[in-house]
Short mmCIF file of C-alpha atoms in Angstrom, two decimals:
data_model
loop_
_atom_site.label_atom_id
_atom_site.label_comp_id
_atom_site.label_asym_id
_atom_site.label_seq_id
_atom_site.Cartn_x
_atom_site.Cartn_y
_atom_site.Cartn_z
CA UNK A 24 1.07 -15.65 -18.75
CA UNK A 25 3.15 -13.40 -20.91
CA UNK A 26 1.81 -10.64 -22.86
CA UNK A 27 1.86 -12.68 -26.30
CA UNK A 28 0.34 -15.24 -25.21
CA UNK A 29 -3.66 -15.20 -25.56
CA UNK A 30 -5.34 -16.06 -22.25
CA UNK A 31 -7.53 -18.77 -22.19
CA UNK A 32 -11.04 -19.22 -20.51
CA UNK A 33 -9.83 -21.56 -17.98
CA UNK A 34 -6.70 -19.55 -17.40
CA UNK A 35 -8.91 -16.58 -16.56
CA UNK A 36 -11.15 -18.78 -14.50
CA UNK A 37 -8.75 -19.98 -12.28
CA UNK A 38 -7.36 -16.89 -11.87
CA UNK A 39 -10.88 -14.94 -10.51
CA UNK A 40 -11.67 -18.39 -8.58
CA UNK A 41 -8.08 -17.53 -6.42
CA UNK A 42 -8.70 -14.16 -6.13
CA UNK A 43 -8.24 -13.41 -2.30
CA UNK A 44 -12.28 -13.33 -0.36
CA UNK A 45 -10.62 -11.55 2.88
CA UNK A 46 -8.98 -8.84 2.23
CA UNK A 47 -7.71 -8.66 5.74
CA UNK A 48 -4.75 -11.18 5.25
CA UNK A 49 -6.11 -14.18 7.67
CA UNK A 50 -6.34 -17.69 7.35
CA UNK A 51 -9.60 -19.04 7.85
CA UNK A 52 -8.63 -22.31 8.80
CA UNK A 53 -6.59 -21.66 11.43
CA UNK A 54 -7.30 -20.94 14.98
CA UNK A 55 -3.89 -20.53 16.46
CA UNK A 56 -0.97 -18.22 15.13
CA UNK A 57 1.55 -21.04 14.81
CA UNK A 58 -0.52 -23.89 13.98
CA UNK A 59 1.70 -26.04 11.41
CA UNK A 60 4.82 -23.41 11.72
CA UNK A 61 5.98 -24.97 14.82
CA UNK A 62 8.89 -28.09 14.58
CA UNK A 63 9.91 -30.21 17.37
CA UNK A 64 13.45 -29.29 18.61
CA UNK A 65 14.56 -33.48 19.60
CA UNK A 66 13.11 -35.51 16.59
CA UNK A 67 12.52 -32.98 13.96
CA UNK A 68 8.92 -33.79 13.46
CA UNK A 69 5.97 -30.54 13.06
CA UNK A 70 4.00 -29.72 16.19
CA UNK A 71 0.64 -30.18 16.37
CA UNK A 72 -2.48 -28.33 18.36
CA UNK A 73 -3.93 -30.37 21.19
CA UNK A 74 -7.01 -28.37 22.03
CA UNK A 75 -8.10 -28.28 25.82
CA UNK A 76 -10.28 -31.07 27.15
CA UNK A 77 -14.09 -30.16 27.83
CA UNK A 78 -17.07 -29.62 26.26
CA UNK A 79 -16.14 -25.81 27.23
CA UNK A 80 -12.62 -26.06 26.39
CA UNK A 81 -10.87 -23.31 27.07
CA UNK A 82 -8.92 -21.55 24.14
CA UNK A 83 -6.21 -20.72 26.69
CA UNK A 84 -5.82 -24.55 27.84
CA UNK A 85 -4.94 -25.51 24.43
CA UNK A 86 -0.98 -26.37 24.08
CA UNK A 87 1.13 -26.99 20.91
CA UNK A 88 2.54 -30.86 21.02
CA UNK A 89 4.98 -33.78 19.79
CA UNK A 90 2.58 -36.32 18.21
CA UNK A 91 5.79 -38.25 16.88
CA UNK A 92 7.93 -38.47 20.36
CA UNK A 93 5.91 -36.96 22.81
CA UNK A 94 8.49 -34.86 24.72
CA UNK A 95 7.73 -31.29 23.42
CA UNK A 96 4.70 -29.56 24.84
CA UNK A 97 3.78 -26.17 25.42
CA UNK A 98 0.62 -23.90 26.32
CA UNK A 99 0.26 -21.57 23.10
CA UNK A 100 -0.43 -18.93 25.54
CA UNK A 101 3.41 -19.36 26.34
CA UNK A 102 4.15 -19.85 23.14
CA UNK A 103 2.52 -17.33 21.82
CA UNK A 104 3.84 -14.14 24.13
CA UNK A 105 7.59 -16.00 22.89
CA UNK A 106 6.60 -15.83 19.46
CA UNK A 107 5.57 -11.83 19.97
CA UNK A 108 8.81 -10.95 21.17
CA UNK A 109 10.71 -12.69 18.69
CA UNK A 110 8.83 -11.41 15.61
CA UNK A 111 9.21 -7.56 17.35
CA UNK A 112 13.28 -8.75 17.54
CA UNK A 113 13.03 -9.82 13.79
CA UNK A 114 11.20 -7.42 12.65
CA UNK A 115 13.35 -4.46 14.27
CA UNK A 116 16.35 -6.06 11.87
CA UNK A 117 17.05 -3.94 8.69
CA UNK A 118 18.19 -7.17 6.58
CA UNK A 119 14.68 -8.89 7.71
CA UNK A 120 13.11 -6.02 5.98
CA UNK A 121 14.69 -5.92 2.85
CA UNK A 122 14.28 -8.95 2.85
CA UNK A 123 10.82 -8.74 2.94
CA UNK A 124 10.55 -5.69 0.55
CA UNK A 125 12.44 -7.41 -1.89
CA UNK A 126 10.03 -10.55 -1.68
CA UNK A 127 6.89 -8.86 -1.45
CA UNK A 128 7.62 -6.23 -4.81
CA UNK A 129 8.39 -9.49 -6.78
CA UNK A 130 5.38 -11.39 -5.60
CA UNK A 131 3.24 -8.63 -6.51
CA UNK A 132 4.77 -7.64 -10.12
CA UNK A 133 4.09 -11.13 -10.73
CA UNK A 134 0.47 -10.57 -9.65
CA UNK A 135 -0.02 -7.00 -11.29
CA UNK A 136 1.07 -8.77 -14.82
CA UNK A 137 -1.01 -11.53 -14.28
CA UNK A 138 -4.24 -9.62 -13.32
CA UNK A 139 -3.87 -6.64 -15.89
CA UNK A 140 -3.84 -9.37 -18.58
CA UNK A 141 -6.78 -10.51 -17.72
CA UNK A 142 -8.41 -7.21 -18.09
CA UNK A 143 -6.89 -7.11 -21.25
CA UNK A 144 -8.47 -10.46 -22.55
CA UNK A 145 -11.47 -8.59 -20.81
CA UNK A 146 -12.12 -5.76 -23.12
CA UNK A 147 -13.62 -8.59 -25.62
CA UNK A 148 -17.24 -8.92 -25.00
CA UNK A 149 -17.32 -11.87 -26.66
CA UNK A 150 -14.91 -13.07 -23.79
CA UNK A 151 -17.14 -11.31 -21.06
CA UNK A 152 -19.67 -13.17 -22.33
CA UNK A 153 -18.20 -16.75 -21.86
CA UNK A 154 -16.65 -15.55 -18.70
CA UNK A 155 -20.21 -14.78 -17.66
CA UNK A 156 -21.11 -18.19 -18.10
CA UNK A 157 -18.53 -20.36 -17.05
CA UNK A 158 -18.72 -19.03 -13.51
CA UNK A 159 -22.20 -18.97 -13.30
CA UNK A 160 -23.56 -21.38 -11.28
CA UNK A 161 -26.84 -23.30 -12.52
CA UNK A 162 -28.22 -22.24 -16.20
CA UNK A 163 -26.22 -19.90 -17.40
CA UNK A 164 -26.93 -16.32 -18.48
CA UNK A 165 -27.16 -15.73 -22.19
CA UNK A 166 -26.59 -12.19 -24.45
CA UNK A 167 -26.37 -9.35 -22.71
CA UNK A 168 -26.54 -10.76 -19.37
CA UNK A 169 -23.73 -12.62 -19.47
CA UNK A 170 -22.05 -9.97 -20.57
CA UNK A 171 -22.96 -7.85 -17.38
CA UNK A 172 -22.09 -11.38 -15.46
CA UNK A 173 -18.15 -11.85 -17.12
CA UNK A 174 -17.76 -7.24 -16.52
CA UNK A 175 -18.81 -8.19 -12.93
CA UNK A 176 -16.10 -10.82 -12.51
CA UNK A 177 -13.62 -9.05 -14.22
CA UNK A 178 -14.74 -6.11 -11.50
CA UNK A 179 -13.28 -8.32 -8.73
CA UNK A 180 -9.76 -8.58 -10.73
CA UNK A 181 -10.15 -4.58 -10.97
CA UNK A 182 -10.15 -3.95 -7.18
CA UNK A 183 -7.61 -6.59 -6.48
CA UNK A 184 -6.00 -4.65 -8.85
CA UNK A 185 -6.43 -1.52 -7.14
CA UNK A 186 -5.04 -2.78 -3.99
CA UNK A 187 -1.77 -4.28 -5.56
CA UNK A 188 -0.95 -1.25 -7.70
CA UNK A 189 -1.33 1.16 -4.28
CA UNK A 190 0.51 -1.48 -2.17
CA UNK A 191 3.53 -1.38 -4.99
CA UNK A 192 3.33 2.32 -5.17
CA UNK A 193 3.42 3.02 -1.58
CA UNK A 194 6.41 0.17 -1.13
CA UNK A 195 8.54 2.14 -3.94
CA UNK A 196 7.39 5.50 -2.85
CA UNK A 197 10.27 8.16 -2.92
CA UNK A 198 11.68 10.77 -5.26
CA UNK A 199 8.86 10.83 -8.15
CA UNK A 200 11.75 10.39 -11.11
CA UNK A 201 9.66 10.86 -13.70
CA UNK A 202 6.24 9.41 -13.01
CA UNK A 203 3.61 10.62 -14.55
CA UNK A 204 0.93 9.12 -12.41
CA UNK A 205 -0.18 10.22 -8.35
CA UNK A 206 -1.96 7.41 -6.69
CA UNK A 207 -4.73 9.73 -6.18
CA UNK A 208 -5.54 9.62 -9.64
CA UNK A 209 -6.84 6.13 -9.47
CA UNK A 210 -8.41 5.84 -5.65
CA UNK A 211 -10.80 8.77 -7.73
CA UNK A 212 -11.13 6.64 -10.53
CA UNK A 213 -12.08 3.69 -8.08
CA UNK A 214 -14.33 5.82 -6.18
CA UNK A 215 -16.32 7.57 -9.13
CA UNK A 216 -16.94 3.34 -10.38
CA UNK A 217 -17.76 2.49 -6.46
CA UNK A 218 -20.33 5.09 -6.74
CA UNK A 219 -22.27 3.69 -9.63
CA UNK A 220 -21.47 -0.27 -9.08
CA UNK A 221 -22.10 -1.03 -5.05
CA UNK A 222 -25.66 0.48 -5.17
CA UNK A 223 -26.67 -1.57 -8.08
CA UNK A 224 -24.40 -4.78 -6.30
CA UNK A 225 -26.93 -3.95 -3.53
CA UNK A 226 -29.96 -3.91 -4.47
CA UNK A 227 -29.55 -7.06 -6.77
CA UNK A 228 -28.44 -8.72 -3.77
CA UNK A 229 -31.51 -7.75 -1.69
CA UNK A 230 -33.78 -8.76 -4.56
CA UNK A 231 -32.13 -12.27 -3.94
CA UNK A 232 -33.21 -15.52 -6.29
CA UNK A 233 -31.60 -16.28 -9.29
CA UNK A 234 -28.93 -14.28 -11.73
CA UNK A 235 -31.72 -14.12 -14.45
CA UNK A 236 -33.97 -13.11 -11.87
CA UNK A 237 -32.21 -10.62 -10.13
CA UNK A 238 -31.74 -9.06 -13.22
CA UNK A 239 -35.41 -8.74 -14.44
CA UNK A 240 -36.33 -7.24 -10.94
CA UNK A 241 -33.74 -4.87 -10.68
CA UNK A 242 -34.27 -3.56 -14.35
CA UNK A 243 -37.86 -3.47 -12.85
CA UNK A 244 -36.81 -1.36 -9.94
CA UNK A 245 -34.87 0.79 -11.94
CA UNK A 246 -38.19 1.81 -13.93
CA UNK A 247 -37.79 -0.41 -16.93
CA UNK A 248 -35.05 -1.69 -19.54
CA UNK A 249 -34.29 1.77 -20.99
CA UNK A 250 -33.49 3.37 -17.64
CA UNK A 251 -30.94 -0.40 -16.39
CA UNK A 252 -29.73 -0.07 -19.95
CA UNK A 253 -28.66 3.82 -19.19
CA UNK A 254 -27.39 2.92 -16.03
CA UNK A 255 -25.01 -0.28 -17.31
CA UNK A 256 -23.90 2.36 -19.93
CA UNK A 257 -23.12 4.68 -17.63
CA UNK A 258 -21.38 2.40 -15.14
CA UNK A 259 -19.36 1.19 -18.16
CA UNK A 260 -18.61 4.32 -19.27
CA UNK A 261 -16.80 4.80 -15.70
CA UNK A 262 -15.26 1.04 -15.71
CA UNK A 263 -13.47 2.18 -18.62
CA UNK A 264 -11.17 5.06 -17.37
CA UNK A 265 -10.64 2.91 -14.58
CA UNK A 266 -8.68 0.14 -16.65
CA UNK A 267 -7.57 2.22 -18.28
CA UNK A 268 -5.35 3.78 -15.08
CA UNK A 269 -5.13 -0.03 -14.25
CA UNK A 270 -2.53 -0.72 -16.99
CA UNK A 271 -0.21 2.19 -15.87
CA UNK A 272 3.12 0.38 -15.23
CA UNK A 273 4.30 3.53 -12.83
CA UNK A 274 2.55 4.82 -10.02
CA UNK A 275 3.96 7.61 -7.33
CA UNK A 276 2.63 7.44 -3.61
CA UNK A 277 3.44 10.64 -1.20
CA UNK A 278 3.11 8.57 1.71
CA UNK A 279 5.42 5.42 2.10
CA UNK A 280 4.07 1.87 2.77
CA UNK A 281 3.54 0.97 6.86
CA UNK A 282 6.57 -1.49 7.83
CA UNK A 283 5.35 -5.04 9.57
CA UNK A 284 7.31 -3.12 12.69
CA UNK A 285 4.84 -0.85 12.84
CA UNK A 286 1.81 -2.96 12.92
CA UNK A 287 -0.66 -2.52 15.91
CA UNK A 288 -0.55 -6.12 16.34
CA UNK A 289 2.48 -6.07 18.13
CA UNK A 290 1.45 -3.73 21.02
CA UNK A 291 -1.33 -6.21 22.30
CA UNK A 292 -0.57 -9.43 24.22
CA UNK A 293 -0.61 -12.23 22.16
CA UNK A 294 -1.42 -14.55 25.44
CA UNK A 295 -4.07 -12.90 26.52
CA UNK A 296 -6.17 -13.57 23.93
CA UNK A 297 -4.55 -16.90 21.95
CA UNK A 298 -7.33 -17.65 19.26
CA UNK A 299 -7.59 -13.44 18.77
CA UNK A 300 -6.61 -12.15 14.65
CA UNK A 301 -4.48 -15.79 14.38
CA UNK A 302 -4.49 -14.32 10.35
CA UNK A 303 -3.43 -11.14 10.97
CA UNK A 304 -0.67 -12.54 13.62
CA UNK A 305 0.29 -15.36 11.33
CA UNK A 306 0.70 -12.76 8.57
CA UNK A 307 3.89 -11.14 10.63
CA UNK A 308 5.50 -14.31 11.94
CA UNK A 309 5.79 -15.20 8.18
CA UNK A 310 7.03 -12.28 7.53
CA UNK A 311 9.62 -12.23 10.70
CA UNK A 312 10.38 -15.69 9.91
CA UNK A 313 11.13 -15.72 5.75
CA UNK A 314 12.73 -18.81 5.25
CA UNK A 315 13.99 -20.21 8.53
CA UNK A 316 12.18 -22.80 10.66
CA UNK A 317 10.98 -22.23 13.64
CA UNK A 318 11.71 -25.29 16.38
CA UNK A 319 9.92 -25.47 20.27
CA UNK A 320 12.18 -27.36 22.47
CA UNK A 321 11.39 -28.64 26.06
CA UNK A 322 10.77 -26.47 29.06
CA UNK A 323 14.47 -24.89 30.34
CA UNK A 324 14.95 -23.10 34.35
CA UNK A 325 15.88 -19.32 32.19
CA UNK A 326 15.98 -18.82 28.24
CA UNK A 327 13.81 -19.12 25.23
CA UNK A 328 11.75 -22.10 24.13
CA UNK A 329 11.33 -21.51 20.58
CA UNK A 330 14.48 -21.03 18.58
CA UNK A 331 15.14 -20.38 14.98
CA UNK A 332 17.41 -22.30 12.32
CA UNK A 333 18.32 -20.62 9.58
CA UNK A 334 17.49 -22.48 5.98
CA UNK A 335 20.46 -23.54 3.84
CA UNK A 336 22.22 -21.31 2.11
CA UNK A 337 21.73 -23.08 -1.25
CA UNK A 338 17.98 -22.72 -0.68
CA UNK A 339 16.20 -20.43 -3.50
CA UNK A 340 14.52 -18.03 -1.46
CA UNK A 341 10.71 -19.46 -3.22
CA UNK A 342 9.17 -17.80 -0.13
CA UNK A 343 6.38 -19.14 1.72
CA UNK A 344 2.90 -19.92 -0.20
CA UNK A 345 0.81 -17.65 2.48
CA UNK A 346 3.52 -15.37 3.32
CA UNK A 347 2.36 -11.66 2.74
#
């Protein structure tokens, strides 16, 4: 999407529908750290999970395995102490971490540009409107709630928003070299909106039943249409400022961005517990890993299991599609 480009509805669409749910980093569908990471050190092949046997299988009994050749088996609660002391190794390196920097600023100015067009194409009620609409599930709102419908959407790409412009502030935080803006600035902004928009959020969800419905009963609870049509005003009236802090291109952060290193992930015992934060765990091995495979040979008298082979040196660094 480039900035002279109009947006389309579907463009805008997709891009709310992919908007991150957990804002935690994990991976819903998986259950173990390393599930589909691992490779198979003789024939090459990716390792699979072979949950424990039982109708109370054990999490701990479960054991990363060679469907293809059938030689390479481990318990992931081997595995998985292996793979914390190779991620604290990695992620101790200085190159792994600029690395990572480097990877993680471009994925999210790609992000930030994407997501603060959107708000742009936002502004048009006329586009609120449709937005309103398309996403709505069942009959779809018409005038003015639809409206409210597409400006509740387009709230979503507002706090993801948020997030990536503190995240790329923190990450370049440093000398202030002429920016005009403190991160402060717009956590108030987000918190003077929060204010007004999670009560109403609230009690429309607690009203339950339909969009249309909600809407009449909360404009009911509110004490009629003039009072919810003060209120909207008034929560727009804060939305506003908030975008308009949004489309800053420079932001300056006192405090710098925590490194992977320092996560608190790394003090606990990833065998203890094998099926415990696999999202947040997965999140760091990705990181520690970058590019380079990860292979689980057979079981040796003394040494490591798991070993790592670097990826060609012709290979664009694309990055991995759930790294951080």
């Amino acid at each position: 999407m480039t900035r002279d480009t109009e947006l389309t509805l579907n463009q805008v669409t997709e891009v709310i529908r992919a908007l991150p749910r957990r804002r935690s980093g994990t991976a819903p569908d998986v259950t173990y750290l390393a599930d589909g990471l691992l490779w198979c050190a003789l024939c090459g092949a990716r390792l699979t999970v072979e949950p424990a046997e039982g109708w109370y299988a054990d999490p701990h009994g479960a054991a990363y395995a060679c469907a293809e050749c059938g030689r390479t088996r481990a318990r992931v609660t081997t595995v998985h102490q292996e793979l914390r002391e190779l991620v604290r190794r990695r992620l101790a390196d200085p190159a792994v971490i600029v690395r990572w920097r480097s990877a993680r600023l471009a994925a999210l100015t790609a992000e930030l540009a994407q997501l603060r067009a959107v708000l742009v194409w936002g502004r048009d009620e006329r586009h609120c409107a449709r937005l309103g609409r398309a996403l709505h599930l069942g009959a779809g709102p018409f005038g003015r709630a639809a409206v409210e419908a597409g400006l509740g959407h387009l709230d979503t790409v507002a706090t993801r928003l948020v997030e990536l412009v503190t995240e790329y502030a923190a990450l370049t935080s440093g000398p202030e070299r002429g920016r005009t803006r403190h991160i402060g600035e717009l956590r108030a902004a987000r918190l003077a909106f929060s204010d007004l928009y999670f009560p109403l959020l609230q009690l429309g969800h607690q009203l339950r039943g339909t969009l249309r419905e909600q809407r009449r009963r909360t404009v009911r609870a509110l004490g009629g249409r003039r009072e919810y049509a003060a209120y909207q005003a008034e929560l727009h009236a804060a939305r506003l400022p908030l975008w308009d802090l949004l489309a800053h291109p420079d932001w300056y952060a006192p405090q710098p961005a925590k490194l992977p290193a320092h996560d608190e992930a790394l003090a606990r015992d990833w065998s203890r517990d094998p099926t415990r934060e696999p999202g947040r765990r997965r999140k760091l091995l990705l990181t520690a890993l970058g590019e380079d495979r990860l292979t689980l040979g057979p079981a040796t008298a003394d040494g490591p299991r798991l070993h790592l082979v670097p990826a060609p040196a012709d290979r664009a660094p694309a990055g991995n599609p759930e790294a951080p």
